Short mmCIF file of C-alpha atoms and ligand atoms in Angstrom, two decimals:
data_model
loop_
_atom_site.label_atom_id
_atom_site.label_comp_id
_atom_site.label_asym_id
_atom_site.label_seq_id
_atom_site.Cartn_x
_atom_site.Cartn_y
_atom_site.Cartn_z
CA MET W 1012 0.11 0.01 -0.63
CA TRP W 1013 1.41 3.17 -0.56
CA ASP W 1014 0.97 5.20 1.92
CA GLU W 1015 -0.23 7.90 0.50
CA ILE W 1016 -3.04 10.86 1.51
CA TRP W 1017 -4.78 13.37 -0.56
CA ASP W 1018 -6.97 16.05 0.00
CA VAL W 1019 -8.18 15.34 -4.51
CA ILE W 1020 -7.14 12.71 -6.20
CA VAL W 1021 -8.88 12.45 -9.67
CA ILE W 1022 -8.95 9.86 -12.08
CA GLY W 1023 -7.77 10.24 -15.70
CA ALA W 1024 -5.98 13.06 -17.01
CA GLY W 1025 -7.88 13.09 -20.66
CA MET W 1026 -9.73 17.03 -20.99
CA ALA W 1027 -12.19 17.65 -18.16
CA GLY W 1028 -9.14 15.44 -15.24
CA ILE W 1029 -6.46 17.82 -16.09
CA ALA W 1030 -9.01 21.14 -15.95
CA ALA W 1031 -10.03 20.48 -12.68
CA ALA W 1032 -6.74 18.88 -11.00
CA ARG W 1033 -5.14 22.67 -12.60
CA GLU W 1034 -8.37 24.75 -10.05
CA LEU W 1035 -7.71 22.79 -7.16
CA LEU W 1036 -3.66 22.73 -7.70
CA ARG W 1037 -4.66 26.66 -8.07
CA ALA W 1038 -6.88 26.56 -4.87
CA GLN W 1039 -3.63 24.86 -2.85
CA LEU W 1040 -4.91 21.51 -2.42
CA SER W 1041 -2.85 18.35 -2.73
CA VAL W 1042 -3.89 16.53 -5.91
CA VAL W 1043 -2.54 13.46 -7.50
CA VAL W 1044 -4.09 12.37 -11.60
CA LEU W 1045 -4.43 9.44 -11.35
CA GLU W 1046 -3.94 8.20 -15.61
CA ALA W 1047 -4.38 4.48 -17.04
CA ARG W 1048 -2.18 4.74 -19.86
CA ASN W 1049 1.60 6.25 -20.74
CA ARG W 1050 -0.11 9.60 -21.65
CA ILE W 1051 -1.93 12.34 -21.54
CA GLY W 1052 -5.15 13.82 -23.14
CA GLY W 1053 -7.20 10.83 -23.07
CA ARG W 1054 -9.68 10.72 -26.92
CA ILE W 1055 -7.44 13.73 -27.78
CA TRP W 1056 -4.69 11.96 -28.71
CA THR W 1057 -2.11 13.35 -31.49
CA LEU W 1058 0.25 10.73 -33.90
CA ARG W 1059 3.06 12.62 -35.12
CA ASP W 1060 4.64 8.98 -36.63
CA PHE W 1061 1.96 8.97 -39.46
CA CYS W 1062 3.60 11.49 -41.72
CA ASP W 1063 5.51 14.80 -41.79
CA GLU W 1064 2.96 16.99 -39.59
CA PRO W 1065 0.97 15.88 -36.82
CA VAL W 1066 -2.88 14.77 -36.96
CA GLU W 1067 -5.37 14.00 -35.32
CA ALA W 1068 -6.70 10.22 -33.37
CA GLY W 1069 -8.91 11.74 -31.51
CA ALA W 1070 -10.24 15.03 -30.98
CA GLU W 1071 -9.62 17.41 -34.48
CA PHE W 1072 -11.12 20.43 -34.06
CA VAL W 1073 -11.80 23.74 -31.54
CA HIS W 1074 -15.27 24.28 -32.90
CA GLY W 1075 -15.55 27.96 -33.53
CA ARG W 1076 -15.14 31.14 -32.76
CA LYS W 1077 -16.41 31.65 -28.94
CA SER W 1078 -15.15 29.05 -27.74
CA GLY W 1079 -14.38 28.72 -23.99
CA ILE W 1080 -10.98 26.50 -25.01
CA TRP W 1081 -9.60 29.90 -26.88
CA PRO W 1082 -8.56 31.38 -23.24
CA GLU W 1083 -6.64 28.91 -22.98
CA ILE W 1084 -4.89 28.30 -26.17
CA ARG W 1085 -4.64 31.18 -25.67
CA ARG W 1086 -2.39 31.89 -23.11
CA ALA W 1087 -0.21 28.61 -23.97
CA GLY W 1088 0.58 30.43 -27.07
CA LEU W 1089 -0.79 27.83 -29.15
CA ASP W 1090 -1.46 28.56 -33.54
CA VAL W 1091 -4.33 27.83 -35.21
CA ARG W 1092 -5.58 27.68 -38.42
CA ALA W 1093 -9.58 27.98 -39.42
CA SER W 1094 -10.51 24.86 -41.79
CA ALA W 1095 -11.85 26.13 -44.26
CA PRO W 1096 -16.36 28.02 -44.56
CA ILE W 1097 -19.12 25.10 -44.62
CA LEU W 1098 -19.16 26.13 -48.61
CA ARG W 1099 -17.07 23.81 -49.58
CA SER W 1100 -18.50 20.69 -48.17
CA ALA W 1101 -19.23 18.18 -51.30
CA PHE W 1102 -22.25 15.89 -50.68
CA ASN W 1103 -23.65 13.00 -52.03
CA LEU W 1104 -26.91 11.10 -51.38
CA GLY W 1105 -26.32 8.70 -53.38
CA GLY W 1106 -25.13 9.07 -57.71
CA ALA W 1107 -22.42 11.92 -58.43
CA THR W 1108 -21.17 13.80 -55.96
CA ARG W 1109 -22.50 17.62 -55.38
CA TRP W 1110 -20.90 20.93 -53.82
CA LEU W 1111 -23.56 22.23 -51.26
CA PRO W 1112 -25.25 24.23 -53.41
CA TRP W 1113 -25.77 22.12 -56.19
CA ILE W 1114 -27.18 19.36 -53.83
CA LEU W 1115 -30.38 21.44 -52.48
CA VAL W 1116 -30.78 21.98 -55.90
CA HIS W 1117 -32.70 19.02 -56.78
CA PRO W 1118 -36.74 19.01 -55.80
CA GLU W 1119 -36.52 15.85 -53.62
CA THR W 1120 -33.90 17.13 -50.85
CA TRP W 1121 -36.50 19.88 -50.40
CA ALA W 1122 -39.36 18.46 -48.53
CA CYS W 1123 -36.27 19.01 -45.57
CA ALA W 1124 -35.81 22.30 -45.90
CA GLY W 1125 -38.48 23.12 -42.76
CA MET W 1126 -36.74 20.33 -40.92
CA ARG W 1127 -35.22 22.33 -38.34
CA ARG W 1128 -37.92 24.80 -37.31
CA GLY W 1129 -39.70 20.26 -36.58
CA ILE W 1130 -37.41 19.25 -34.14
CA ALA W 1131 -37.81 23.01 -32.60
CA ARG W 1132 -41.17 21.96 -32.45
CA ASN W 1133 -41.06 17.77 -32.00
CA GLY W 1134 -42.42 16.88 -28.33
CA PRO W 1135 -42.19 15.80 -25.66
CA PRO W 1136 -43.44 12.46 -25.63
CA ASP W 1137 -39.69 12.33 -27.68
CA LEU W 1138 -39.22 9.83 -30.77
CA SER W 1139 -36.28 8.34 -32.45
CA VAL W 1140 -34.86 9.72 -35.62
CA ARG W 1141 -35.87 6.62 -36.85
CA GLU W 1142 -39.80 7.47 -36.09
CA PHE W 1143 -39.34 11.97 -36.89
CA ILE W 1144 -38.13 11.29 -40.49
CA GLU W 1145 -41.31 8.79 -40.60
CA LYS W 1146 -43.64 10.81 -38.81
CA ARG W 1147 -42.19 14.12 -41.22
CA GLY W 1148 -43.01 11.93 -44.79
CA TYR W 1149 -39.28 11.58 -46.21
CA ARG W 1150 -39.10 10.00 -49.25
CA GLY W 1151 -35.47 9.19 -50.57
CA ARG W 1152 -33.32 12.08 -51.19
CA ALA W 1153 -35.41 13.90 -48.48
CA ARG W 1154 -34.47 10.80 -46.72
CA ILE W 1155 -30.71 10.36 -47.33
CA LEU W 1156 -30.66 13.74 -46.13
CA ALA W 1157 -32.37 14.30 -42.79
CA GLU W 1158 -30.10 10.87 -41.70
CA MET W 1159 -27.11 12.84 -42.29
CA THR W 1160 -27.82 15.66 -40.81
CA PHE W 1161 -28.59 13.80 -37.45
CA LEU W 1162 -26.64 11.29 -37.50
CA GLN W 1163 -23.67 12.50 -39.54
CA HIS W 1164 -21.59 12.68 -35.63
CA LEU W 1165 -22.83 11.24 -33.64
CA PRO W 1166 -22.75 7.71 -33.17
CA GLY W 1167 -25.74 5.35 -33.01
CA GLY W 1168 -28.88 4.21 -35.78
CA GLY W 1169 -31.49 6.02 -35.88
CA ASN W 1170 -33.64 3.85 -34.25
CA ASP W 1171 -31.18 4.32 -31.31
CA VAL W 1172 -31.01 8.80 -31.01
CA GLY W 1173 -33.65 10.47 -29.42
CA VAL W 1174 -34.25 13.36 -31.34
CA LEU W 1175 -35.17 15.26 -28.06
CA GLY W 1176 -31.77 15.12 -26.49
CA MET W 1177 -29.65 16.25 -29.43
CA VAL W 1178 -30.96 18.97 -29.21
CA GLU W 1179 -30.84 18.91 -25.61
CA ASP W 1180 -27.00 17.97 -26.51
CA GLY W 1181 -27.05 21.18 -28.70
CA VAL W 1182 -24.94 18.62 -31.60
CA LEU W 1183 -26.70 19.83 -35.13
CA ASP W 1184 -24.89 23.42 -33.25
CA LEU W 1185 -21.88 21.52 -34.87
CA GLN W 1186 -22.89 21.89 -38.21
CA THR W 1187 -22.61 25.19 -38.73
CA ARG W 1188 -19.68 25.85 -35.99
CA ARG W 1189 -16.78 27.49 -38.11
CA ASN W 1190 -13.89 24.49 -37.20
CA TYR W 1191 -10.01 25.03 -36.46
CA ARG W 1192 -7.21 22.79 -35.77
CA ILE W 1193 -4.03 23.35 -33.71
CA VAL W 1194 -1.50 23.16 -35.98
CA GLY W 1195 1.25 22.02 -33.06
CA GLY W 1196 -1.58 19.22 -32.85
CA PHE W 1197 -4.73 18.67 -29.99
CA ASP W 1198 -2.67 17.10 -27.17
CA SER W 1199 -0.21 20.51 -26.73
CA LEU W 1200 -3.52 21.92 -25.31
CA PRO W 1201 -3.51 19.27 -22.50
CA ARG W 1202 0.16 19.06 -22.33
CA ALA W 1203 -0.06 22.63 -21.23
CA LEU W 1204 -2.67 22.73 -18.50
CA ALA W 1205 -0.60 20.02 -16.85
CA ASP W 1206 2.44 21.80 -16.06
CA GLY W 1207 2.96 21.19 -12.87
CA LEU W 1208 0.44 18.36 -12.01
CA ASP W 1209 1.84 15.25 -10.64
CA ILE W 1210 -0.52 13.01 -13.21
CA ARG W 1211 1.11 8.89 -12.87
CA LEU W 1212 0.83 7.53 -15.59
CA ASP W 1213 0.72 3.59 -16.40
CA CYS W 1214 -2.20 3.40 -13.30
CA PRO W 1215 -5.66 1.76 -14.24
CA VAL W 1216 -7.93 2.04 -11.13
CA ASP W 1217 -9.77 -1.10 -10.57
CA ALA W 1218 -12.40 -0.59 -6.35
CA VAL W 1219 -13.35 3.17 -6.01
CA PHE W 1220 -14.84 3.25 -2.26
CA TRP W 1221 -16.60 5.85 -1.95
CA ASP W 1222 -18.04 7.41 1.37
CA SER W 1223 -19.58 11.27 2.31
CA GLU W 1224 -16.42 11.38 4.83
CA ALA W 1225 -13.28 10.21 1.56
CA VAL W 1226 -12.76 7.79 -0.84
CA ARG W 1227 -10.67 5.20 -1.24
CA LEU W 1228 -9.08 4.12 -5.04
CA ARG W 1229 -7.83 0.44 -5.65
CA LEU W 1230 -4.99 0.65 -8.60
CA ARG W 1231 -5.53 -3.34 -10.65
CA ASN W 1232 -1.49 -2.88 -9.62
CA GLY W 1233 -2.72 -3.68 -6.28
CA ARG W 1234 -1.55 -0.68 -4.36
CA GLU W 1235 -4.06 1.97 -2.51
CA LEU W 1236 -4.47 5.33 -1.76
CA GLU W 1237 -6.92 7.52 -0.50
CA ALA W 1238 -8.12 11.22 -1.12
CA ARG W 1239 -10.32 13.17 0.93
CA ALA W 1240 -12.48 13.86 -2.26
CA ALA W 1241 -11.83 11.88 -5.77
CA ILE W 1242 -13.76 12.78 -9.01
CA SER W 1243 -14.18 10.64 -11.80
CA THR W 1244 -13.70 11.27 -15.25
CA LEU W 1245 -14.00 7.69 -16.30
CA PRO W 1246 -15.55 7.22 -19.99
CA VAL W 1247 -19.14 6.60 -19.59
CA GLY W 1248 -18.01 3.55 -21.43
CA VAL W 1249 -15.83 2.57 -19.55
CA VAL W 1250 -18.24 3.23 -16.15
CA ARG W 1251 -20.39 0.83 -18.04
CA SER W 1252 -18.12 -2.06 -18.77
CA GLY W 1253 -18.03 -2.43 -15.52
CA THR W 1254 -13.78 -2.86 -14.61
CA VAL W 1255 -14.06 -0.55 -12.74
CA ARG W 1256 -15.85 -1.70 -9.24
CA PHE W 1257 -17.93 1.09 -7.43
CA VAL W 1258 -18.20 0.24 -3.59
CA PRO W 1259 -20.87 0.83 -2.27
CA PRO W 1260 -22.54 0.31 -5.70
CA LEU W 1261 -23.49 3.78 -8.19
CA PRO W 1262 -26.54 4.67 -7.40
CA GLN W 1263 -29.82 4.05 -8.73
CA SER W 1264 -30.52 7.39 -10.62
CA LYS W 1265 -26.51 7.26 -11.44
CA GLN W 1266 -27.60 3.72 -12.86
CA TRP W 1267 -30.22 4.76 -14.85
CA ALA W 1268 -28.44 7.52 -15.88
CA LEU W 1269 -25.77 5.02 -17.59
CA ALA W 1270 -28.49 3.34 -19.15
CA TRP W 1271 -29.46 6.29 -20.95
CA VAL W 1272 -27.05 8.33 -22.21
CA GLU W 1273 -25.13 5.78 -25.09
CA MET W 1274 -21.87 5.40 -25.82
CA GLY W 1275 -20.91 4.69 -29.53
CA PRO W 1276 -18.65 3.26 -31.89
CA VAL W 1277 -16.74 6.18 -33.93
CA LEU W 1278 -13.40 5.17 -35.71
CA LYS W 1279 -10.86 7.39 -38.01
CA LEU W 1280 -8.98 5.53 -41.28
CA LEU W 1281 -5.89 7.78 -41.78
CA LEU W 1282 -5.06 7.90 -45.69
CA ARG W 1283 -2.49 8.32 -47.16
CA PHE W 1284 -1.41 9.18 -50.27
CA GLN W 1285 1.43 10.41 -53.16
CA GLU W 1286 -0.48 12.65 -54.74
CA PRO W 1287 -4.59 14.19 -53.61
CA PHE W 1288 -6.06 13.68 -56.79
CA TRP W 1289 -9.62 15.19 -54.73
CA PRO W 1290 -10.53 18.81 -55.92
CA GLY W 1291 -8.46 21.58 -54.68
CA TRP W 1292 -11.91 23.29 -52.87
CA MET W 1293 -13.16 20.38 -50.95
CA GLU W 1294 -12.74 20.90 -47.43
CA LYS W 1295 -15.27 18.07 -47.05
CA LEU W 1296 -17.52 14.99 -48.14
CA GLU W 1297 -20.65 13.95 -46.20
CA CYS W 1298 -22.05 10.58 -47.52
CA GLY W 1299 -24.78 9.41 -47.49
CA THR W 1300 -24.46 6.14 -48.30
CA GLY W 1301 -21.19 3.53 -48.31
CA PRO W 1302 -19.53 2.54 -45.83
CA ILE W 1303 -17.92 5.87 -44.43
CA ASN W 1304 -19.65 8.74 -42.78
CA LEU W 1305 -17.55 11.61 -43.92
CA TYR W 1306 -14.68 11.99 -46.06
CA TRP W 1307 -12.26 15.42 -45.17
CA SER W 1308 -8.47 16.98 -46.05
CA VAL W 1309 -5.94 16.91 -43.52
CA PHE W 1310 -3.38 18.39 -46.13
CA ARG W 1311 -3.17 18.42 -49.37
CA GLY W 1312 -0.14 18.04 -50.11
CA ALA W 1313 1.28 22.64 -50.22
CA ASP W 1314 4.02 23.49 -48.27
CA GLY W 1315 5.97 20.18 -48.21
CA ALA W 1316 3.05 18.72 -46.32
CA SER W 1317 2.06 15.01 -47.59
CA PRO W 1318 -1.90 14.80 -48.54
CA VAL W 1319 -4.03 12.78 -46.20
CA LEU W 1320 -7.41 12.75 -46.51
CA MET W 1321 -9.87 11.84 -43.13
CA ALA W 1322 -12.38 8.86 -43.11
CA TYR W 1323 -14.61 9.27 -40.86
CA CYS W 1324 -17.10 6.41 -38.63
CA THR W 1325 -19.64 6.47 -36.68
CA GLY W 1326 -22.68 4.04 -35.45
CA PRO W 1327 -23.32 1.39 -37.75
CA ARG W 1328 -21.04 2.04 -40.05
CA ALA W 1329 -18.18 2.81 -37.80
CA ALA W 1330 -19.06 -1.28 -36.61
CA GLU W 1331 -18.35 -2.58 -39.45
CA LEU W 1332 -15.22 -1.40 -40.08
CA SER W 1333 -14.00 -2.74 -37.21
CA VAL W 1334 -14.45 -6.16 -36.80
CA VAL W 1335 -12.41 -6.78 -40.19
CA SER W 1336 -8.30 -6.39 -40.38
CA GLU W 1337 -6.90 -2.76 -40.81
CA GLN W 1338 -5.58 -3.80 -44.48
CA GLU W 1339 -9.29 -4.71 -44.82
CA ALA W 1340 -10.59 -1.51 -44.23
CA ALA W 1341 -8.46 0.31 -45.94
CA GLU W 1342 -9.84 -1.45 -48.90
CA ILE W 1343 -12.97 -0.39 -47.88
CA ALA W 1344 -12.62 2.44 -48.31
CA ILE W 1345 -10.46 2.61 -51.13
CA ALA W 1346 -13.50 1.40 -53.02
CA ASP W 1347 -15.78 4.12 -52.09
CA LEU W 1348 -13.16 6.69 -53.33
CA GLN W 1349 -13.68 5.34 -56.12
CA ARG W 1350 -16.45 5.29 -56.19
CA LEU W 1351 -16.92 9.17 -55.36
CA PHE W 1352 -13.79 10.06 -57.67
CA PRO W 1353 -14.43 7.90 -60.33
CA LYS W 1354 -12.14 9.89 -62.74
CA ALA W 1355 -9.38 8.84 -60.16
CA ASP W 1356 -7.22 6.16 -59.28
CA PRO W 1357 -6.81 5.62 -55.32
CA ARG W 1358 -5.45 2.51 -55.08
CA ARG W 1359 -2.49 3.53 -57.68
CA MET W 1360 -1.79 6.63 -55.56
CA LEU W 1361 -2.13 4.94 -51.51
CA VAL W 1362 0.63 5.23 -49.18
CA THR W 1363 -0.41 4.16 -45.97
CA CYS W 1364 -3.42 3.66 -44.47
CA ARG W 1365 -3.95 3.10 -40.22
CA ARG W 1366 -7.23 2.85 -38.39
CA ILE W 1367 -7.90 4.16 -35.05
CA ASP W 1368 -10.85 2.01 -33.59
CA TRP W 1369 -12.53 3.80 -30.15
CA THR W 1370 -14.53 0.87 -29.26
CA ARG W 1371 -11.93 -1.29 -29.65
CA ASP W 1372 -9.73 0.78 -26.47
CA PRO W 1373 -10.31 -0.42 -23.17
CA PHE W 1374 -9.92 3.09 -22.00
CA ALA W 1375 -12.73 4.91 -23.50
CA ALA W 1376 -14.53 2.26 -24.20
CA GLY W 1377 -16.36 4.27 -27.34
CA GLY W 1378 -15.81 7.50 -29.27
CA TYR W 1379 -18.72 10.13 -26.96
CA THR W 1380 -22.06 9.78 -26.16
CA PHE W 1381 -25.32 10.34 -26.96
CA LEU W 1382 -28.83 10.55 -25.33
CA ARG W 1383 -31.14 7.62 -26.30
CA PRO W 1384 -35.45 8.23 -27.38
CA GLY W 1385 -36.41 9.04 -23.48
CA GLY W 1386 -32.97 10.11 -22.14
CA LEU W 1387 -33.61 14.04 -21.13
CA ARG W 1388 -31.66 15.05 -18.48
CA ALA W 1389 -30.11 11.76 -17.86
CA ARG W 1390 -26.56 14.01 -18.64
CA ALA W 1391 -27.62 16.27 -15.25
CA CYS W 1392 -28.77 12.22 -13.05
CA LEU W 1393 -24.57 11.73 -14.04
CA ARG W 1394 -22.99 14.44 -13.08
CA ALA W 1395 -25.34 14.99 -9.89
CA ALA W 1396 -23.12 15.44 -6.44
CA ASP W 1397 -25.44 12.27 -4.73
CA THR W 1398 -22.31 9.95 -4.11
CA GLY W 1399 -19.90 11.11 -0.85
CA MET W 1400 -17.16 12.51 -1.82
CA LEU W 1401 -16.64 10.80 -5.29
CA PHE W 1402 -17.64 13.32 -7.81
CA TRP W 1403 -18.50 12.94 -11.51
CA ALA W 1404 -16.38 15.34 -14.63
CA GLY W 1405 -16.18 14.41 -18.29
CA ALA W 1406 -16.89 16.04 -21.59
CA ALA W 1407 -20.72 13.42 -21.74
CA THR W 1408 -21.93 15.49 -17.95
CA GLU W 1409 -21.96 18.45 -19.70
CA GLN W 1410 -24.34 19.68 -22.28
CA GLN W 1411 -22.79 23.80 -22.90
CA PRO W 1412 -22.46 24.67 -25.61
CA ILE W 1413 -22.41 21.60 -26.94
CA ALA W 1414 -22.58 17.76 -25.58
CA GLU W 1415 -19.14 15.30 -26.06
CA ILE W 1416 -16.66 18.02 -27.22
CA VAL W 1417 -13.14 19.36 -25.77
CA GLU W 1418 -15.08 22.12 -23.70
CA ALA W 1419 -17.77 20.41 -22.04
CA ALA W 1420 -15.00 17.92 -20.31
CA TYR W 1421 -12.37 21.39 -20.14
CA ARG W 1422 -16.39 23.01 -18.52
CA SER W 1423 -17.42 20.13 -16.64
CA GLY W 1424 -13.54 20.18 -15.44
CA LEU W 1425 -14.22 23.36 -13.55
CA ARG W 1426 -17.48 22.61 -12.33
CA ALA W 1427 -16.20 19.08 -10.50
CA ALA W 1428 -13.74 21.45 -9.14
CA ALA W 1429 -15.90 23.96 -7.58
CA GLU W 1430 -17.57 21.23 -5.89
CA VAL W 1431 -14.96 20.37 -4.64
CA ARG W 1432 -13.56 23.04 -2.97
CA ALA W 1433 -17.42 24.10 -1.27
CA ALA W 1434 -17.37 20.03 -0.07
CA LEU W 1435 -13.94 20.27 1.58
CA GLU W 1436 -14.73 23.45 2.73
CA ARG W 1437 -17.98 22.79 4.40
CA ALA W 1438 -16.06 19.28 5.63
CA GLY W 1439 -13.32 21.68 7.07
CA GLU W 1440 -10.81 22.78 6.84
CA PRO W 1441 -8.42 21.33 3.75
CA ARG W 1442 -5.03 20.14 4.90
CA SER W 1443 -3.49 20.87 2.41
CA SER W 1444 -0.19 19.10 4.28
CA ALA W 1445 -1.41 15.64 3.20
CA ARG W 1446 1.34 13.17 3.82
CA ARG W 1447 2.68 12.50 0.43
C1 FAD G 2806 -13.01 10.22 -33.31
C2 FAD G 2806 -12.93 11.29 -31.99
C3 FAD G 2806 -13.13 12.66 -33.00
C4 FAD G 2806 -13.57 13.74 -32.04
N1 FAD G 2806 -13.56 14.20 -32.41
C5 FAD G 2806 -13.62 15.89 -31.64
C6 FAD G 2806 -13.56 16.31 -32.36
O1 FAD G 2806 -13.11 17.14 -33.27
N2 FAD G 2806 -12.87 18.63 -30.89
C7 FAD G 2806 -13.86 18.17 -30.03
O2 FAD G 2806 -13.98 19.23 -29.28
N3 FAD G 2806 -14.30 16.74 -29.74
C8 FAD G 2806 -14.01 15.10 -30.21
N4 FAD G 2806 -14.20 14.65 -29.76
C9 FAD G 2806 -14.31 14.63 -28.70
C10 FAD G 2806 -13.53 15.22 -27.58
O3 FAD G 2806 -12.20 13.90 -27.50
C11 FAD G 2806 -14.07 14.02 -25.98
O4 FAD G 2806 -15.33 14.99 -25.36
C12 FAD G 2806 -12.98 14.68 -25.04
O5 FAD G 2806 -11.68 14.79 -25.24
C13 FAD G 2806 -13.34 13.97 -23.62
O6 FAD G 2806 -12.80 13.72 -22.71
P1 FAD G 2806 -12.78 14.02 -21.12
O7 FAD G 2806 -11.43 13.97 -20.01
O8 FAD G 2806 -14.33 14.29 -20.67
O9 FAD G 2806 -13.07 12.62 -21.10
P2 FAD G 2806 -11.44 11.35 -22.14
O10 FAD G 2806 -10.77 11.80 -23.19
O11 FAD G 2806 -11.39 9.75 -22.41
O12 FAD G 2806 -10.70 11.77 -20.82
C14 FAD G 2806 -11.08 9.96 -19.81
C15 FAD G 2806 -9.32 9.89 -19.24
O13 FAD G 2806 -9.61 8.68 -18.27
C16 FAD G 2806 -8.67 7.51 -18.52
N5 FAD G 2806 -9.00 6.26 -17.47
C17 FAD G 2806 -10.02 5.51 -18.72
N6 FAD G 2806 -10.41 4.22 -17.96
C18 FAD G 2806 -9.66 4.39 -16.70
C19 FAD G 2806 -9.36 3.43 -14.86
N7 FAD G 2806 -9.64 2.67 -15.32
N8 FAD G 2806 -7.80 4.58 -14.70
C20 FAD G 2806 -7.39 5.94 -14.78
N9 FAD G 2806 -8.12 6.52 -15.90
C21 FAD G 2806 -8.77 5.67 -16.45
C22 FAD G 2806 -8.78 7.17 -20.04
O14 FAD G 2806 -7.49 6.68 -20.27
C23 FAD G 2806 -8.66 8.49 -20.21
O15 FAD G 2806 -7.12 9.53 -20.78
C24 FAD G 2806 -12.91 13.10 -30.45
C25 FAD G 2806 -14.01 12.09 -29.75
C26 FAD G 2806 -13.72 11.23 -30.97
C27 FAD G 2806 -13.27 10.06 -30.26
#
């Protein structure tokens, strides 16, 4: 047993955990962060061995100019690069690939014109995306366009995702915000925030013993640590998998919430080519049919960077590419690109492919979450401070401004840190001189 008692232990060194730990350290509390992996950042993971520039295996974009993480990006002095405006998107609803304005010229898509207003007027009771589409009577291309609008980013099928939950989570706003990349890699941000923190890598937590006085944690290697309070930032998929034991078991309201907040599959295929074959104006290509939801141009060969396309899959499409080999997944993407760009020869141009499958990652157990039909307010139950001195953060616990993005994780960390400080103050003098 480690002879260690802390004011606060934070479980997980993703954005939520790092933001929380830094706040608590600033408040002069003794804090340690326990991280299962051999790196920090969690679902922010920058690859530096795929091509000559950093490429993102997890989170890639800062969403919008008003994101709450901008002050941190500026403070850390990180350079950013804006992605192209939405008009530089192409769509494929089956048949030929079209530039965004042209897709809307097709009469079959006109039925979708009032869709956003229809969503705002929907329910209660909540409907699944499929039920909503059927109620609106969308057929043909209108149906494909509606499914794309709802499910392009969310890792669930039409029957799994609730329309009201989607509105509560603010996910439709993702499509209207301008995106930005951190040039040196998204992981530069958690690294900057982590400066000065005591983070223990390769320390998977196995069991959490909680009550109203303190929290004791057991690591997979059998060691134990104790603290006056702890913050769990464990992803929902990990909590649901049962690989971390909670003693006593989590209360009913948390178990209810865990049943309604669904972690779904998300998978990225990074494709590096000798030369770009996609048009220079094309920033993004959204696909209503086929094995890939979305392609985007990471680099197009300018300034000496290798041409790299990202193939992004969520929900059922990600699940299908998860069960084949990496080589087969690459073949499937190449055949799809051949369909989308019939005059090009992507197979001949391909240099290398790498698959990042978040569902197979035991410390994520999925990409990110969405709300099942009827799951309204489940995220509030997830974040509720109803487990004694054990508190909750993580992107799944926050809906402002959009659930399950890096900004949500950051905000959740600040919120949980404030809850812990208040609880420690209520409990008596903080022991900043805890044994270490
Ligand atoms: C493919 C993909 C693309 C994305 N794109 C974007 C994007 O462009 N923009 C955006 O804003 N967001 C994006 N997101 C979402 C974003 O990455 C997450 O919302 C955010 O990073 C989650 O932060 P977190 O701290 O809540 O969780 P995590 O980052 O998952 O942190 C949790 C930490 O807990 C650790 N852990 C797990 N189990 C244990 C254990 N037993 N013991 C100790 N530690 C443990 C994990 O290793 C991890 O480090 C994307 C996500 C994915 C998967």
